[in-house]
Amino acid sequence: MRRKGDQMEDSATLIAMETKPDSNYGTIAKDAPVQPRDRNVFSDGSTRVDFVLVWEEPHSPEKEESSGVSPAHRKWREEFLSRLRRCGLLQEQRQVVQPKKRICFVLLSAPWSVLCYYAEEISLRVPLQIVNTPNPNWSEQMLQKLSIPNLMMQDVPNPPPDYYTCQFRTNKLQRFLGSEDTETFFKTTQRHQVLYEILARTPYGSVKKGRVGIDRLLNEQVFTAAYPLHEGGFQLPTPPVPPQSLGLRQILYAHWAQWTCWRRYQPLDHIREYFGEKIALYFAWLGFYTGWLLPASFVGTLVFLIGFWLMATDVPAKEVCDSGNGFIMCPLCNICSHWNYSSICVTYKAGLLFDNGGTVFLSVFMSLWAVTFLEYWKRTCSTLSHRWDCSEFMDIEERPRPEFTAMAPMTMRNPVTGAEEPYFPENKRMNRTLTGCMVILIMVVVVLMFLIAIILYRTILSIIIYKSHNTFFSVSAGRIASISGSVLNLLVILMLSRVYTLLAHILTRWEMHRTQTKYEDMFILKVFIFQFVNFYSSPVYIAFFKGRFVGYPGNYHTLFGVRNEDCGAGGCLIELAQELLVIMVGKQLINNIQEFISPKVMAWWQKRKMSPRLKQVEREEMQNGEKEMKEELKKEVKEEVKEAEEVFPWEVDYQLLACEGLFSEYLEMVIQFGFITIFVAACPLAPLFALINNWVEIRLDAQKFVTEYRRPVVERAQDIGIWLPILQFITHMAVLSNAFLIAFTSSFLPRLYYRYTRDSSLSGFINFTLATSPHNYNQQNQNTSCRYRGFRDENGEYLPEYFHLLAIRLSFVIVFEHVVFFIGRLIDMMVPDIPEEVEMKIKREHYMAKEALAENQSLGKIIPGEDVLSSELRKRGSKPSPPQSDSPPPNLKEIPEESDTPGSC
């Protein structure tokens, strides 16, 4: 197989590394202990299995027709496998016979020539030189400086080495490390990438009709599964063996997926080596986020504990509890009776746990925390993406999605590649996108309708409970209605989330986006917009709208004939804290239980369908006296019975669940990030609950990927994608939300105003915040006056203090958000996105790649066998600069295009 014309092998040498046969690094596994026998091989015992295709079919053609299996499927499948053979892939077919069906496995392997051709085609990166620079993280460095033992450190065996790399070129093969061993030169994950590339671009019918690629075949159910194999089992060997003898999957299970690893660093390099950069970056972000939650949860818990001290020392709280019959409050509903303000003594004190001066500091702290967290994540991400060879990763010109190819009404010549590709008119896509936006607005209106329904439910339920004349329930009617409303709201949120996710899939497919990246970005954006409204609408209502439009005694406002909902006896902030805890913690509990139980139940069902194997087939045939089994089936059974005791790796992996991707995992964490930043002023304990949840979440996700999911095809990624702009949007919203929470919902500013204008000890503050009912209302209620929260006179008109406080509140919002945004901007400017040492490594790697692929023999002989980067950084200027070549750069010539396309094989 030749690469775009005849490639002449040049005589140029790599930058002279002075390598010797005994010191040449070669392959990753050169010095590793003897590993267990590799079972991911063909029947010859040596050809590696790189990918597996699976389909199920009945035993006989008659049953096949009755079961609804299309003859076209068999034709497409045969054509697809035939084209794969013409591409150069090796194939071997295996079968598992069951009572009602036959499961067929096609094992695929790519020979060396195919690997080299496609490795160059998809720009795989291969090693030039090993890097010995350590990679400590920020917490490890900090603990070392403080001389504190690092309890999070763990010794994970067989750490994957780090390399300087460059893009693979077949005619430069001898210049890359390990090129003498063709079996191990390409990593297992790189072989998977090559196989998936071939599978994704191979047609099985008319290209004009979009019959191209394994994805379309899976959608058409021609194949039931396509997956690479796990590298052995995850269970640790029962007779203990040296840790270095464990397989990579066993290492991940022992040092990552087990619950005992909850306080240990994640082995990110091992995760990347096994699952690829995209999944590794998710776990890197999740671990980084969890680590940053430690200071946030500490500060939040400290602010919460300060509330206990304020409960005992707060002067207004003592006034409430000691007021007796001093403050007779107006009824909270039309049929309710008057009540004493002193009856809410406990509730008022409980509110101080969430509403105290510390919440202002916590709001500023969390706003700056969010900005700093994202800035330092950018640095960490840039370090990881460079270490994992993704710092300059750009999506190769993406092929159209199979569904787009199949449904596009016309074709158009690609201006980049010149190939004829499916095309969907932009004006039609715009119309569909606008229609999708209208559907989103309709769903948002549905959410608001449910919100109004829950508001009415709380009001009506409290009236019903009060009318029951049950002393025990009547006293807590408002609290019961509030808590039950929060639980009901959570159930509605979860139900609408599932409905809209399915709807978003349908809308995004209908919009006909050409590439998978564009499809995923639009899908994520749709779901996030809806989930943002879905999860945060109720807390926003309680924080900023509840109790604002009640009116005053004698002039109450109504909604659908029902008096507008007022804040409970303890104020709106404690209700907001209750709502946040129910939604956030309840959602986390339900999700974790679902993630723990659901995969196990689904895996059990999958294994149960696979369980009636060969010997059981024979036993059932004998018991039922069936003697009409065809000779072909008898031979298959006899051959398979010999191997019935051994279950092959492709069968074991077929029993596992298909990997569902990272969308739901990211969405869960992003929604949580919103709860702990947007509403942290109302619930200081939110970061603590998030921290506990994330410790559990990491282990649950690790167990799913290591033990319950089929191995996904690795995907390269430079960062976490569109989720980073979403997190930045939430951070900005958090600043505004906390500013308005403190200004309009908390009692911080009224207390501050009273302290500086009336009494610094806050004596008389309760009377200051209560207004007296108007005369006309008193005449309607047996000339009994009552008090209510507000700054109004006896005619119901606003007092000057109300306007003074309004000006202070608006000024506070402006000052707060300007100060926080200014400091956040300073942090953004002071913290570079890419660390200096990473920039040096990138420049170093660019230089090495240029020298390695240069045509001039005189270039080079400047790189010693050891890594000199760290020493040059430590002794900057102490060494002379490397000698430069006097030769001019070689003249580059354009490689002629070949006539046939690689996808036509």
Short mmCIF file of C-alpha atoms in Angstrom, two decimals, residues 302-610:
data_model
loop_
_atom_site.label_atom_id
_atom_site.label_comp_id
_atom_site.label_asym_id
_atom_site.label_seq_id
_atom_site.Cartn_x
_atom_site.Cartn_y
_atom_site.Cartn_z
CA LEU A 302 -17.67 27.90 58.60
CA VAL A 303 -20.24 30.55 57.62
CA PHE A 304 -23.01 28.09 58.48
CA LEU A 305 -21.48 27.41 61.91
CA ILE A 306 -21.19 31.14 62.58
CA GLY A 307 -24.96 31.14 62.33
CA PHE A 308 -25.15 28.95 65.46
CA TRP A 309 -23.21 31.57 67.41
CA LEU A 310 -25.51 34.29 66.06
CA MET A 311 -28.57 32.28 67.15
CA ALA A 312 -27.48 32.77 70.75
CA THR A 313 -26.24 36.36 70.50
CA ASP A 314 -28.45 38.03 67.87
CA VAL A 315 -30.46 40.91 69.38
CA PRO A 316 -33.38 40.81 66.86
CA ALA A 317 -33.73 37.07 67.48
CA LYS A 318 -34.03 37.72 71.21
CA GLU A 319 -36.65 40.40 70.50
CA VAL A 320 -38.74 37.93 68.49
CA CYS A 321 -38.54 35.22 71.12
CA ASP A 322 -39.23 37.60 74.03
CA SER A 323 -41.98 39.60 72.33
CA GLY A 324 -44.83 37.47 73.73
CA ASN A 325 -48.05 39.09 72.52
CA GLY A 326 -46.28 42.29 71.53
CA PHE A 327 -46.54 41.69 67.78
CA ILE A 328 -49.91 40.38 66.60
CA MET A 329 -49.41 39.51 62.93
CA CYS A 330 -51.99 39.72 60.15
CA PRO A 331 -53.36 36.42 58.77
CA LEU A 332 -51.23 34.71 56.10
CA CYS A 333 -54.28 33.62 54.11
CA ASN A 334 -57.89 34.73 53.71
CA ILE A 335 -59.27 32.16 56.16
CA CYS A 336 -56.30 32.14 58.54
CA SER A 337 -56.37 33.82 61.93
CA HIS A 338 -54.04 36.30 63.58
CA TRP A 339 -50.85 34.90 65.08
CA ASN A 340 -48.07 35.97 67.45
CA TYR A 341 -44.70 36.84 65.95
CA SER A 342 -43.06 35.14 68.93
CA SER A 343 -44.38 31.78 67.65
CA ILE A 344 -41.70 31.73 64.93
CA CYS A 345 -38.84 32.01 67.42
CA VAL A 346 -37.25 28.70 66.35
CA THR A 347 -37.79 29.35 62.65
CA TYR A 348 -36.36 32.85 62.90
CA LYS A 349 -33.24 31.53 64.64
CA ALA A 350 -32.88 28.76 62.05
CA GLY A 351 -32.97 31.41 59.36
CA LEU A 352 -29.84 32.96 60.86
CA LEU A 353 -27.93 29.84 59.83
CA PHE A 354 -28.48 30.86 56.21
CA ASP A 355 -28.94 34.62 56.51
CA ASN A 356 -26.12 36.35 58.35
CA GLY A 357 -23.26 38.71 57.65
CA GLY A 358 -21.03 35.82 56.64
CA THR A 359 -23.17 35.13 53.60
CA VAL A 360 -21.96 38.39 52.03
CA PHE A 361 -18.36 37.29 52.41
CA LEU A 362 -19.29 33.83 51.13
CA SER A 363 -20.97 35.32 48.05
CA VAL A 364 -17.90 37.40 47.19
CA PHE A 365 -15.64 34.44 47.94
CA MET A 366 -17.61 32.01 45.75
CA SER A 367 -17.83 34.47 42.87
CA LEU A 368 -14.06 34.94 42.88
CA TRP A 369 -13.62 31.21 43.54
CA ALA A 370 -15.55 30.38 40.37
CA VAL A 371 -13.48 32.80 38.26
CA THR A 372 -10.19 31.54 39.72
CA PHE A 373 -11.27 27.91 39.37
CA LEU A 374 -11.93 28.32 35.66
CA GLU A 375 -8.67 30.21 35.09
CA TYR A 376 -6.58 27.56 36.80
CA TRP A 377 -8.51 24.83 35.03
CA LYS A 378 -7.44 26.42 31.72
CA ARG A 379 -3.83 26.13 32.90
CA THR A 380 -4.28 22.54 34.00
CA CYS A 381 -6.08 21.71 30.77
CA SER A 382 -3.30 23.21 28.67
CA THR A 383 -0.72 21.20 30.62
CA LEU A 384 -2.64 17.96 30.18
CA SER A 385 -3.45 18.58 26.52
CA HIS A 386 0.24 19.13 25.79
CA ARG A 387 1.29 16.11 27.83
CA TRP A 388 -1.28 14.06 25.94
CA ASP A 389 -0.33 15.44 22.50
CA CYS A 390 -3.54 17.41 22.01
CA SER A 391 -2.31 20.98 22.49
CA GLU A 392 -2.59 21.63 18.76
CA PHE A 393 -5.37 19.17 18.13
CA MET A 394 -7.76 20.35 15.44
CA ASP A 395 -10.57 18.28 14.09
CA ILE A 396 -9.59 16.83 10.78
CA GLU A 397 -12.00 17.88 8.03
CA GLU A 398 -14.95 15.99 9.42
CA ARG A 399 -16.96 13.67 7.26
CA PRO A 400 -20.69 14.30 7.12
CA ARG A 401 -22.71 12.41 9.70
CA PRO A 402 -24.23 9.17 8.34
CA GLU A 403 -27.76 10.44 9.01
CA PHE A 404 -26.97 13.70 7.23
CA THR A 405 -25.54 11.77 4.31
CA ALA A 406 -28.65 9.61 4.09
CA MET A 407 -31.21 12.41 4.36
CA ALA A 408 -29.58 15.32 2.51
CA PRO A 409 -31.68 16.15 -0.57
CA MET A 410 -28.78 17.20 -2.83
CA THR A 411 -25.01 17.09 -3.25
CA MET A 412 -22.40 19.82 -3.57
CA ARG A 413 -18.68 19.84 -4.28
CA ASN A 414 -16.61 20.41 -1.14
CA PRO A 415 -14.40 23.48 -1.80
CA VAL A 416 -11.65 22.05 0.44
CA THR A 417 -11.42 18.43 -0.68
CA GLY A 418 -13.07 18.74 -4.08
CA ALA A 419 -15.21 15.68 -3.33
CA GLU A 420 -18.93 15.52 -4.05
CA GLU A 421 -20.69 15.59 -0.67
CA PRO A 422 -24.28 15.66 0.54
CA TYR A 423 -25.62 19.16 1.02
CA PHE A 424 -28.58 20.64 2.86
CA PRO A 425 -29.65 24.21 1.91
CA GLU A 426 -28.79 26.79 4.55
CA ASN A 427 -32.14 28.58 4.28
CA LYS A 428 -33.99 25.36 5.08
CA ARG A 429 -31.68 24.68 8.01
CA MET A 430 -32.26 28.20 9.30
CA ASN A 431 -36.02 27.68 9.12
CA ARG A 432 -35.71 24.43 11.02
CA THR A 433 -33.42 26.02 13.61
CA LEU A 434 -35.95 28.83 14.17
CA THR A 435 -38.68 26.23 14.55
CA GLY A 436 -36.51 24.44 17.09
CA CYS A 437 -36.12 27.72 19.00
CA MET A 438 -39.89 28.11 19.06
CA VAL A 439 -40.20 24.60 20.49
CA ILE A 440 -37.67 25.53 23.19
CA LEU A 441 -39.74 28.61 24.06
CA ILE A 442 -42.89 26.47 24.23
CA MET A 443 -41.15 24.02 26.57
CA VAL A 444 -39.95 26.92 28.72
CA VAL A 445 -43.57 28.11 28.92
CA VAL A 446 -44.56 24.57 29.96
CA VAL A 447 -41.99 24.75 32.78
CA LEU A 448 -43.40 28.08 33.92
CA MET A 449 -46.93 26.63 33.80
CA PHE A 450 -45.84 23.80 36.07
CA LEU A 451 -44.20 26.39 38.34
CA ILE A 452 -47.47 28.33 38.60
CA ALA A 453 -49.31 25.05 39.26
CA ILE A 454 -46.95 24.26 42.13
CA ILE A 455 -47.40 27.77 43.54
CA LEU A 456 -51.17 27.29 43.51
CA TYR A 457 -50.73 23.80 44.97
CA ARG A 458 -48.79 25.21 47.94
CA THR A 459 -51.39 27.91 48.57
CA ILE A 460 -54.40 25.61 48.25
CA LEU A 461 -52.81 22.82 50.33
CA SER A 462 -52.01 25.20 53.17
CA ILE A 463 -55.64 26.38 53.14
CA ILE A 464 -56.92 22.79 53.16
CA ILE A 465 -54.64 21.82 56.04
CA TYR A 466 -55.66 24.91 57.98
CA LYS A 467 -59.35 24.12 57.44
CA SER A 468 -58.87 20.61 58.82
CA HIS A 469 -58.72 22.14 62.35
CA ASN A 470 -56.08 19.60 63.29
CA THR A 471 -53.96 21.42 65.84
CA PHE A 472 -50.76 19.54 65.01
CA PHE A 473 -50.98 20.10 61.24
CA SER A 474 -52.56 23.56 61.31
CA VAL A 475 -49.58 25.06 63.13
CA SER A 476 -47.21 23.76 60.40
CA ALA A 477 -49.57 24.15 57.42
CA GLY A 478 -47.21 26.51 55.54
CA ARG A 479 -44.13 24.36 56.22
CA ILE A 480 -45.88 21.14 55.13
CA ALA A 481 -47.12 22.78 51.94
CA SER A 482 -43.67 24.20 51.23
CA ILE A 483 -41.75 20.94 51.71
CA SER A 484 -44.27 18.82 49.77
CA GLY A 485 -44.25 21.45 47.01
CA SER A 486 -40.45 21.20 46.80
CA VAL A 487 -40.57 17.40 46.50
CA LEU A 488 -43.30 17.61 43.86
CA ASN A 489 -41.26 20.22 42.00
CA LEU A 490 -38.26 17.87 41.99
CA LEU A 491 -40.34 15.06 40.46
CA VAL A 492 -41.71 17.42 37.81
CA ILE A 493 -38.17 18.62 37.02
CA LEU A 494 -36.87 15.07 36.54
CA MET A 495 -39.86 14.12 34.39
CA LEU A 496 -39.56 17.18 32.15
CA SER A 497 -35.79 16.61 31.86
CA ARG A 498 -36.31 13.17 30.32
CA VAL A 499 -39.05 14.39 27.99
CA TYR A 500 -37.05 17.36 26.75
CA THR A 501 -33.81 15.37 26.25
CA LEU A 502 -35.68 13.07 23.88
CA LEU A 503 -37.27 16.08 22.19
CA ALA A 504 -33.87 17.79 21.83
CA HIS A 505 -32.50 14.68 20.09
CA ILE A 506 -35.39 14.77 17.60
CA LEU A 507 -35.05 18.53 16.98
CA THR A 508 -31.28 18.42 16.52
CA ARG A 509 -31.53 15.52 14.07
CA TRP A 510 -34.26 17.36 12.18
CA GLU A 511 -32.10 20.48 11.89
CA MET A 512 -29.68 18.46 9.71
CA HIS A 513 -26.28 19.54 11.02
CA ARG A 514 -23.51 18.31 8.79
CA THR A 515 -20.83 17.23 11.28
CA GLN A 516 -20.99 15.32 14.54
CA THR A 517 -19.25 18.17 16.39
CA LYS A 518 -21.86 20.71 15.29
CA TYR A 519 -24.63 18.25 16.10
CA GLU A 520 -23.33 17.66 19.64
CA ASP A 521 -22.79 21.38 20.31
CA MET A 522 -26.32 22.28 19.24
CA PHE A 523 -27.80 19.40 21.20
CA ILE A 524 -25.88 20.36 24.36
CA LEU A 525 -26.93 24.01 23.96
CA LYS A 526 -30.61 23.10 23.60
CA VAL A 527 -30.63 20.81 26.61
CA PHE A 528 -28.69 23.26 28.77
CA ILE A 529 -31.04 26.17 28.00
CA PHE A 530 -34.01 24.05 28.94
CA GLN A 531 -32.40 22.50 32.03
CA PHE A 532 -31.26 25.94 33.17
CA VAL A 533 -34.88 27.12 33.20
CA ASN A 534 -36.17 23.77 34.46
CA PHE A 535 -33.90 23.50 37.51
CA TYR A 536 -33.48 27.14 38.42
CA SER A 537 -36.97 28.59 37.79
CA SER A 538 -38.36 27.59 41.19
CA PRO A 539 -35.35 28.87 43.20
CA VAL A 540 -35.36 32.10 41.18
CA TYR A 541 -39.06 32.57 41.91
CA ILE A 542 -38.57 32.07 45.66
CA ALA A 543 -35.46 34.26 45.76
CA PHE A 544 -36.64 37.23 43.73
CA PHE A 545 -40.41 37.15 43.24
CA LYS A 546 -42.14 35.33 46.09
CA GLY A 547 -43.65 37.81 48.56
CA ARG A 548 -42.91 40.83 46.34
CA PHE A 549 -46.41 41.20 44.91
CA VAL A 550 -48.58 40.33 47.92
CA GLY A 551 -49.91 43.82 48.58
CA TYR A 552 -50.95 44.80 52.10
CA PRO A 553 -53.91 44.17 54.42
CA GLY A 554 -57.09 45.33 52.74
CA ASN A 555 -55.46 45.40 49.30
CA TYR A 556 -54.05 41.92 48.65
CA HIS A 557 -53.20 40.94 45.06
CA THR A 558 -54.51 37.67 43.62
CA LEU A 559 -53.58 35.11 40.96
CA PHE A 560 -56.51 33.21 39.40
CA GLY A 561 -58.63 34.33 42.34
CA VAL A 562 -56.14 33.02 44.90
CA ARG A 563 -54.21 35.44 47.10
CA ASN A 564 -50.59 35.75 46.01
CA GLU A 565 -48.14 33.58 47.88
CA ASP A 566 -46.23 35.28 50.69
CA CYS A 567 -42.95 34.22 52.24
CA GLY A 568 -43.28 31.92 55.22
CA ALA A 569 -43.02 33.04 58.81
CA GLY A 570 -39.22 32.68 58.74
CA GLY A 571 -38.73 34.67 55.56
CA CYS A 572 -37.96 33.72 51.97
CA LEU A 573 -34.27 32.92 52.41
CA ILE A 574 -34.85 29.87 54.60
CA GLU A 575 -37.46 28.68 52.09
CA LEU A 576 -34.91 29.15 49.33
CA ALA A 577 -32.36 27.12 51.29
CA GLN A 578 -34.95 24.39 51.77
CA GLU A 579 -35.81 24.38 48.05
CA LEU A 580 -32.14 24.18 47.07
CA LEU A 581 -31.44 21.31 49.45
CA VAL A 582 -34.47 19.34 48.24
CA ILE A 583 -33.73 19.85 44.52
CA MET A 584 -29.94 19.62 44.61
CA VAL A 585 -29.47 16.88 47.20
CA GLY A 586 -32.59 15.00 46.06
CA LYS A 587 -31.43 15.03 42.45
CA GLN A 588 -27.96 13.86 43.46
CA LEU A 589 -29.34 11.02 45.55
CA ILE A 590 -31.69 9.87 42.80
CA ASN A 591 -28.95 10.09 40.14
CA ASN A 592 -26.42 8.20 42.27
CA ILE A 593 -28.88 5.46 43.14
CA GLN A 594 -29.83 5.23 39.47
CA GLU A 595 -26.18 5.12 38.37
CA PHE A 596 -25.43 2.43 40.95
CA ILE A 597 -28.42 0.17 40.30
CA SER A 598 -29.42 0.76 36.67
CA PRO A 599 -26.17 -0.45 34.99
CA LYS A 600 -26.11 -3.55 37.16
CA VAL A 601 -29.71 -4.45 36.31
CA MET A 602 -29.12 -3.82 32.60
CA ALA A 603 -25.88 -5.82 32.65
CA TRP A 604 -27.67 -8.68 34.43
CA TRP A 605 -30.37 -8.69 31.76
CA GLN A 606 -27.76 -8.63 28.99
CA LYS A 607 -25.92 -11.59 30.51
CA ARG A 608 -29.19 -13.41 31.04
CA LYS A 609 -29.95 -13.15 27.32
CA MET A 610 -26.48 -14.55 26.56
#
